């Protein structure tokens, strides 16, 4: 039985807590830390069967019975807590992004070198049944050499501007998942990136120095092309689609819905909207990623999403930001030499 | 160039006239007869390039230049005009049904025997791209031996009760197309039929002695089953679907729409309704059936829908009527010995 | 915490055991009984956290700590064990069918009268997201008055003939789910039933006195019609669809797949087959039904699937059997006066 | 009756000839000119009912009875023949592109000024039922302000390299349709364009100085974004899709097929491939565009696709070419001041 400590009891921390307690065999959440721990959260955690709660995550790092920590705190704390946790000999599952700053991710990477600690980054979409089906088709050669990869990723609604301000910008907050998907689905590295975007959803997002809508074109090392389109608002729900096109054909995935019921009446033929947002859409993926993390610990396997994966997605995000600012395509080797 | 005379200038007569003048090479409509011929119709026909109009169809039968006639008059005149036309040596395309009365169809059949006249019945769905695709799949063995054939056929709205009264009843007016589809899609003859139905759309239809909604189960000679469901009213348009299921799999067709545009918004994900009614849905099929009729004349081929096909569909219809009245399955050999 | 005992450790008993241990909060499986309990099963049950195992289900009925039993044994034992369990004051979840014999179900019903015991029957499809969506649409009046209800239910492959022989026949074993769906989706009772069927999958099924393919037409009390088509073999997987059609429109559900990936290549545009069989297709429904059963116990609610529901489905099944044998529609009041 | 002369009896010239003779009321093809006119073509034209054939298009321009000409000759002759035809007072339907050279298009534009001649450019997709449905949805405000427009356009197979060499390059030959679609569907002008591409289909295309696969991102005047992806080869047929996404939702179109038959078997659930290529896919659009051209002449209306539309698409194409060569986004005002 792997004893897990969770650092950060916000939305995603609770998701992982419930996953482990309900659906992950061979692991249990022993302790949860959050600087803002309150009665309500404590009650919820106890109800889930969590033994200890604390405001200080060091209590978790210092607990000898704890094998692994899940870092679900605010992004700026991911890198320093990662380093402390690795040094404490805990296996780490770190929510994405590891950091907005490449140098800080490299520090984590350095500390990891030579360590036997498992370090997995929380790119949950890699564990989604649909995206996995695309990856499998590409990997098995069903579309032959990849030519054009397309990813559409739109949130149902924009987060509050207070969030936008600390988010690192759309590319490091939202598109980062899609950048990871480009690498995952293609099995390739990115060479250069060109971003166009604008403020179309909420002027306040623009005033905060960010954009809310973007089209990003990427060239992969093989010469294949990828294109991502993002928007912070889709009235019809969480839009998560992908198409991989190649010399032998195409594989495409569409959205998931709560049911496949279709109503035909005098207004038309109407199906359900896509599942609203990431918690509904990716719940099983969240369970899967933790299950695999625990499996890697128990059976000493390589993690499915490494620190390198965490780094590369941020590098692409930084390049995209630079591309948008300078109005030109940016090569990744401009960002990391 | 085949010279065609059309008897009956109602809706379907005009459809065929336009088909021939615009889309059928090698044929022209020389003359159109209708007892209620009026200025408006005459003008329309002239506009289409028709040479002659008359109130008396004998003018067509007596015209030596006319090779073929299309019988598009009221159902009760189909059989007698068919016989006159055959005797006059004209090739005949007769709208469905040949007659409501089996004996009268047999008379036409008798007159046809030994004659060199081509006689085709207007079961237009046999010439529809979707139904043809099902037939092809069944014929090519793609589903193996047929087990269950399902046909769903619903009109967008009920006709006026005045029409219902002379229609011969739902089975001979509406389901007759589906009975023909059972024979066409399966390539088999029907052994027995059981009909359940009711008045669910319009009480006046019930008062006229008919029903408006039905489910009809048929056993085919091979033992395979078929089931048809009909309704005189579907708020979402003309519903025309079929599924053939067998030992190796299933082939299914759905409705056609004016475009495949799908709108996603806060109300859901909405596609267009099916094409409204038979003129929209089967326009190409109407052209195709006349094209093949002309081709059969020109190249002396067997017609694709024979008098026997016209007869069998009526026999099944009469059996269905009897089944509904007597509340029991009826074998076709009770109807024709 | 509700303590549950499971009687019968076959496939479905294990499914419920895993559901409760992993996904049902507020309940635990304390004890499992099976006359053929062996080492392998015991090991599996211990692994799931089950405390006790036994060969004698009386150990469960006599255990004062046990609040509820799940009857997952062979069908012929459902009724007698139900009666014993009710008398022992245990809440009962009984797998379908309660019995093949209406008289025996009535005995259970009689014992239940006046008892405070909760008694739920295992019609799992009532808890499936798609079928629930159809029910909701019908209930909310989205299709207006129901006219025609269609259910297609095909298994991926036929069970062994040894199973067929004790199954009670296709109507009581397989179609019984669809009969329940007719009542559930329509919210109505059935008036009469007409069954046509044949042996199309496996001659051995015919030699065992059963059929493997059927089309069943039902008339509901309101006059609405329902039609079910069944087959014991569908090469493309478990086919579970329904359409409810009414005065305002139609609601339809299609199959669920492991992913919605579509591959387009020179062979065509290919999606995944439906989920293979009931364990894959209805896993969440199995969890849901037990969750609701536990909720009914804890919060003293009416069960969502009552003994009456269990009875009615069998009555329709018996009527269908009689209809097939006698080749005529059978009214339910011929079966139960 | 409008008398039409067709200049160029290649594939597209024949398509228009057949359209007019079979499907366009109120017009007839009186004369066809082609420098390579041969017996076979002459025979085909006579069979269609064309009166005169010639090797010299001046015979058409000099024919007083001819009201309108269709310029279907090689691209390099479009502009000079256009000018001659306008000067001869003939209405002109000119195949796309008017020319690869902006200056030459401007010359035609200049000659047109003040003339009463109707001049329509052959962007057939504007007359396709699906693309029209997208345009209507956008125009009617169904998606609110446009945010992101996506067009996927892939040919089934690459043309011979001999064709590529005189094609003007992928952007002026193939993408030009998509550039026009961006303007048509959005109802907006383009501000800048960025093109990425490569040779992924056929090395010989690269050796001829062209590319065969591209992703092009465009910024519209409103700030909205558009993205086009092209490939010269799609194994599954002619891929012609579009999505317009905006503040209120999305409208999307998919491919058309010969039938909507779906076969389910042990291999999966397989639909037909898209219609193979432009003649199958856009046949009705070709008819529609000529019908509207004739209608504009007869009823003195504005043409639906003007010389300005022809010009703008080429300007975007030239900008895309420059963008690809220089590896940077190019503003349209760099191309035309």
Coordinates of C-alpha atoms in Angstrom, one line a residue, chain D residues 3-330:
Chain D
X3 CA -26.8 32.3 -76.3
X4 CA -23.6 31.2 -74.8
X5 CA -20.2 30.6 -76.3
X6 CA -17.6 28.5 -74.5
X7 CA -13.9 29.1 -75.0
X8 CA -12.0 26.1 -74.0
X9 CA -13.4 22.6 -74.3
X10 CA -11.3 20.9 -71.6
X11 CA -12.8 19.2 -68.6
X12 CA -14.3 22.3 -67.0
X13 CA -15.5 23.6 -70.4
X14 CA -17.4 20.4 -70.9
X15 CA -18.9 20.5 -67.4
X16 CA -20.3 24.0 -68.0
X17 CA -21.6 22.9 -71.5
X18 CA -23.5 20.0 -70.0
X19 CA -24.8 22.1 -67.2
X20 CA -26.2 24.6 -69.6
X21 CA -27.7 22.1 -72.0
X22 CA -29.2 19.9 -69.3
X23 CA -29.9 22.0 -66.2
X24 CA -29.9 25.7 -67.0
X25 CA -33.2 27.0 -68.3
X26 CA -33.1 30.1 -70.5
X27 CA -29.6 29.5 -71.9
X28 CA -28.1 27.4 -74.6
X29 CA -24.5 26.8 -75.8
X30 CA -24.4 28.0 -79.4
X31 CA -20.7 27.7 -80.0
X32 CA -17.6 26.2 -78.5
X33 CA -14.0 27.1 -79.4
X34 CA -10.9 25.2 -78.6
X35 CA -7.5 25.4 -80.4
X36 CA -7.2 21.7 -80.1
X37 CA -10.7 20.9 -81.2
X38 CA -10.8 17.3 -82.5
X39 CA -13.4 14.9 -83.8
X40 CA -14.1 13.3 -80.5
X41 CA -14.8 16.6 -78.8
X42 CA -16.8 17.8 -81.7
X43 CA -19.0 14.7 -81.6
X44 CA -19.5 15.0 -77.9
X45 CA -20.5 18.7 -78.3
X46 CA -22.9 18.0 -81.2
X47 CA -24.4 15.2 -79.0
X48 CA -25.0 17.9 -76.4
X49 CA -26.8 20.0 -79.0
X50 CA -24.1 22.6 -79.6
X51 CA -24.5 24.2 -83.0
X52 CA -21.0 25.4 -83.9
X53 CA -17.5 24.4 -83.0
X54 CA -14.3 26.2 -84.0
X55 CA -10.6 26.4 -83.2
X56 CA -10.6 30.1 -83.1
X57 CA -12.3 31.8 -80.2
X58 CA -12.6 35.0 -82.2
X59 CA -15.4 33.3 -84.1
X60 CA -17.3 33.4 -80.8
X61 CA -16.4 37.0 -80.0
X62 CA -17.4 38.0 -83.5
X63 CA -20.7 36.2 -83.4
X64 CA -23.4 38.8 -82.9
X65 CA -25.9 36.2 -81.7
X66 CA -23.8 35.3 -78.7
X67 CA -24.6 37.1 -75.5
X68 CA -22.2 35.6 -73.1
X69 CA -18.9 33.7 -73.1
X70 CA -17.5 31.3 -70.6
X71 CA -13.7 31.5 -70.5
X72 CA -12.4 28.0 -69.7
X73 CA -9.1 28.1 -71.5
X74 CA -5.6 27.9 -69.9
X75 CA -5.1 30.4 -67.1
X76 CA -2.5 32.5 -69.0
X77 CA -5.2 33.4 -71.6
X78 CA -8.0 34.3 -69.1
X79 CA -7.0 38.0 -68.8
X80 CA -6.4 38.8 -72.5
X81 CA -9.5 37.0 -73.6
X82 CA -11.5 38.6 -70.9
X83 CA -10.5 42.0 -72.2
X84 CA -11.3 41.1 -75.8
X85 CA -14.7 39.7 -74.7
X86 CA -15.6 42.7 -72.6
X87 CA -14.7 45.0 -75.5
X88 CA -16.8 42.8 -77.8
X89 CA -19.7 43.5 -75.4
X90 CA -20.1 39.9 -74.3
X91 CA -21.0 39.1 -70.7
X92 CA -18.1 37.0 -69.2
X93 CA -17.9 34.1 -66.9
X94 CA -14.2 33.5 -66.3
X95 CA -12.8 30.4 -64.6
X96 CA -10.6 31.0 -61.6
X97 CA -8.0 32.4 -61.3
X98 CA -8.4 35.4 -63.6
X99 CA -4.6 35.5 -63.7
X100 CA -1.6 34.8 -61.5
X101 CA -0.4 38.3 -62.0
X102 CA -2.2 41.0 -60.1
X103 CA -1.4 43.7 -62.7
X104 CA -3.2 41.7 -65.4
X105 CA -6.3 41.3 -63.3
X106 CA -6.2 45.1 -62.7
X107 CA -6.1 45.6 -66.4
X108 CA -9.3 43.5 -66.8
X109 CA -10.8 45.5 -63.9
X110 CA -10.0 48.7 -65.7
X111 CA -11.6 47.7 -68.9
X112 CA -14.7 46.6 -67.0
X113 CA -15.1 50.1 -65.4
X114 CA -18.0 51.8 -67.0
X115 CA -18.9 48.8 -69.1
X116 CA -22.4 47.2 -68.7
X117 CA -20.9 43.8 -69.2
X118 CA -21.5 41.2 -66.4
X119 CA -18.3 39.6 -65.3
X120 CA -18.4 36.7 -62.9
X121 CA -15.4 34.6 -61.6
X122 CA -15.7 30.8 -61.2
X123 CA -15.4 30.3 -57.5
X124 CA -17.8 27.4 -57.5
X125 CA -17.7 26.6 -53.8
X126 CA -19.8 29.7 -53.1
X127 CA -22.7 27.8 -54.7
X128 CA -22.3 24.6 -52.7
X129 CA -25.1 23.8 -50.3
X130 CA -22.8 23.1 -47.4
X131 CA -20.6 26.2 -47.7
X132 CA -23.8 28.3 -48.3
X133 CA -25.2 26.9 -45.1
X134 CA -22.1 28.1 -43.2
X135 CA -22.3 31.5 -44.8
X136 CA -26.0 31.8 -44.0
X137 CA -25.4 30.9 -40.3
X138 CA -22.6 33.5 -40.0
X139 CA -24.7 36.2 -41.9
X140 CA -27.8 35.6 -39.8
X141 CA -25.7 36.0 -36.6
X142 CA -26.2 32.5 -35.4
X143 CA -22.6 32.4 -34.2
X144 CA -22.4 36.0 -33.2
X145 CA -19.1 37.9 -34.0
X146 CA -16.7 35.5 -35.8
X147 CA -13.6 34.5 -33.8
X148 CA -12.0 31.7 -35.7
X149 CA -12.7 30.3 -39.1
X150 CA -11.2 26.9 -40.1
X151 CA -11.1 25.4 -43.6
X152 CA -9.7 22.0 -44.4
X153 CA -9.2 21.4 -48.1
X154 CA -7.4 18.3 -49.4
X155 CA -7.4 16.8 -52.8
X156 CA -7.6 13.1 -53.3
X157 CA -4.3 13.0 -55.2
X158 CA -1.7 15.3 -56.6
X159 CA -1.8 16.4 -60.3
X160 CA 1.1 15.5 -62.6
X161 CA 4.2 17.6 -62.1
X162 CA 3.7 19.0 -65.6
X163 CA 0.5 20.6 -64.3
X164 CA 2.2 21.8 -61.1
X165 CA 4.8 23.7 -63.1
X166 CA 2.2 25.9 -64.8
X167 CA -0.2 26.0 -61.9
X168 CA 1.2 29.2 -60.3
X169 CA 2.0 27.2 -57.2
X170 CA -0.3 25.6 -54.6
X171 CA -1.5 29.0 -53.2
X172 CA -2.7 30.3 -56.6
X173 CA -4.0 27.0 -57.8
X174 CA -5.5 25.1 -54.9
X175 CA -5.6 27.4 -51.8
X176 CA -7.1 30.2 -53.9
X177 CA -10.5 28.5 -53.4
X178 CA -10.0 28.5 -49.7
X179 CA -8.8 32.1 -49.7
X180 CA -12.1 33.0 -51.4
X181 CA -14.0 30.9 -48.9
X182 CA -12.3 32.9 -46.1
X183 CA -13.7 36.1 -47.6
X184 CA -17.1 34.5 -48.5
X185 CA -17.8 32.8 -45.2
X186 CA -16.6 35.6 -43.0
X187 CA -17.9 38.4 -45.2
X188 CA -14.6 40.1 -44.4
X189 CA -11.3 41.2 -45.9
X190 CA -8.0 39.7 -45.0
X191 CA -5.3 41.8 -43.4
X192 CA -2.3 39.5 -43.2
X193 CA -1.3 36.0 -43.9
X194 CA 1.3 33.5 -42.6
X195 CA 2.1 30.3 -44.5
X196 CA 4.0 27.2 -43.4
X197 CA 4.3 24.3 -45.7
X198 CA 6.4 21.4 -47.0
X199 CA 6.8 18.7 -49.5
X200 CA 5.2 15.6 -48.0
X201 CA 3.4 13.9 -50.9
X202 CA 5.7 13.9 -53.9
X203 CA 9.4 15.0 -54.1
X204 CA 8.9 15.9 -57.7
X205 CA 6.6 18.7 -56.6
X206 CA 9.4 20.1 -54.5
X207 CA 11.8 19.8 -57.4
X208 CA 9.3 21.8 -59.4
X209 CA 9.6 24.6 -56.8
X210 CA 6.3 24.0 -55.2
X211 CA 5.0 22.5 -51.9
X212 CA 2.1 20.0 -51.5
X213 CA 1.1 20.5 -47.9
X214 CA 0.4 23.8 -46.1
X215 CA -1.1 25.4 -43.1
X216 CA -2.0 29.1 -43.6
X217 CA -3.1 31.4 -40.9
X218 CA -4.9 34.7 -41.7
X219 CA -5.9 37.7 -39.7
X220 CA -9.0 39.4 -40.9
X221 CA -9.7 43.1 -40.7
X222 CA -12.0 42.6 -37.6
X223 CA -9.2 40.9 -35.8
X224 CA -10.8 37.4 -36.3
X225 CA -8.5 34.6 -37.2
X226 CA -8.7 32.1 -40.0
X227 CA -6.7 28.9 -40.6
X228 CA -6.6 26.8 -43.8
X229 CA -4.9 23.4 -44.1
X230 CA -4.2 21.9 -47.5
X231 CA -2.8 18.8 -48.8
X232 CA -2.5 17.5 -52.4
X233 CA -3.3 13.9 -51.3
X234 CA -5.9 12.4 -49.0
X235 CA -6.3 8.7 -49.4
X236 CA -9.9 8.8 -48.3
X237 CA -11.0 11.2 -51.1
X238 CA -11.7 14.9 -51.5
X239 CA -11.8 16.5 -48.0
X240 CA -13.8 19.7 -47.9
X241 CA -14.7 20.9 -44.5
X242 CA -15.2 24.2 -42.7
X243 CA -15.9 25.5 -39.2
X244 CA -16.9 29.0 -38.2
X245 CA -16.6 29.7 -34.5
X246 CA -17.8 32.8 -32.7
X247 CA -19.1 34.4 -29.6
X248 CA -22.4 32.5 -29.7
X249 CA -21.3 29.2 -31.0
X250 CA -20.0 27.3 -34.0
X251 CA -21.3 26.1 -37.4
X252 CA -19.4 23.2 -39.0
X253 CA -19.8 21.3 -42.3
X254 CA -18.4 17.9 -43.1
X255 CA -18.0 15.9 -46.3
X256 CA -20.7 14.6 -48.6
X257 CA -20.8 11.0 -49.6
X258 CA -22.5 9.0 -52.4
X259 CA -24.8 7.4 -49.8
X260 CA -25.0 7.5 -46.0
X261 CA -25.0 3.7 -45.7
X262 CA -23.0 2.5 -42.7
X263 CA -21.8 -1.1 -42.5
X264 CA -21.2 -2.6 -39.0
X265 CA -19.3 -5.8 -38.9
X266 CA -16.5 -7.4 -37.0
X267 CA -14.0 -4.9 -38.5
X268 CA -15.9 -1.8 -37.1
X269 CA -18.5 0.6 -38.1
X270 CA -17.8 1.9 -41.6
X271 CA -19.3 4.7 -43.6
X272 CA -18.5 5.7 -47.2
X273 CA -15.5 7.8 -48.2
X274 CA -16.2 11.4 -49.2
X275 CA -17.1 12.0 -52.8
X276 CA -13.9 11.6 -54.7
X277 CA -13.2 14.9 -56.3
X278 CA -14.5 18.3 -57.4
X279 CA -16.6 17.1 -60.2
X280 CA -18.6 14.8 -58.0
X281 CA -18.6 17.0 -55.0
X282 CA -19.4 20.3 -56.7
X283 CA -21.5 19.3 -59.7
X284 CA -24.6 21.0 -58.4
X285 CA -22.5 24.1 -57.5
X286 CA -21.3 24.3 -61.1
X287 CA -24.8 24.3 -62.3
X288 CA -25.9 26.8 -59.7
X289 CA -23.1 29.3 -60.5
X290 CA -24.0 29.3 -64.2
X291 CA -27.7 29.6 -63.4
X292 CA -27.0 32.7 -61.3
X293 CA -24.7 34.1 -64.0
X294 CA -27.5 33.7 -66.6
X295 CA -30.0 35.2 -64.1
X296 CA -27.7 38.2 -63.6
X297 CA -27.7 38.8 -67.4
X298 CA -31.4 38.3 -67.9
X299 CA -32.5 40.3 -64.9
X300 CA -29.6 42.8 -64.8
X301 CA -28.4 41.9 -61.3
X302 CA -25.0 42.2 -59.8
X303 CA -22.9 39.1 -60.2
X304 CA -22.4 37.0 -57.1
X305 CA -18.6 36.7 -57.6
X306 CA -17.0 39.8 -59.0
X307 CA -13.7 40.7 -60.6
X308 CA -12.8 42.2 -57.2
X309 CA -13.4 38.8 -55.6
X310 CA -11.2 37.3 -58.3
X311 CA -8.5 39.9 -57.5
X312 CA -8.5 39.6 -53.7
X313 CA -8.1 35.8 -53.7
X314 CA -5.0 36.2 -55.9
X315 CA -3.6 39.0 -53.7
X316 CA -3.9 36.7 -50.7
X317 CA -2.3 33.9 -52.7
X318 CA 0.6 36.2 -53.6
X319 CA 1.0 37.2 -50.0
X320 CA 1.0 33.6 -48.9
X321 CA 3.7 32.8 -51.4
X322 CA 5.8 35.6 -50.1
X323 CA 5.1 34.5 -46.5
X324 CA 6.3 31.0 -47.2
X325 CA 9.5 32.3 -49.0
X326 CA 10.4 34.8 -46.3
X327 CA 9.2 32.8 -43.3
X328 CA 7.2 35.7 -41.8
X329 CA 3.6 37.0 -41.8
X330 CA 2.9 39.2 -44.8

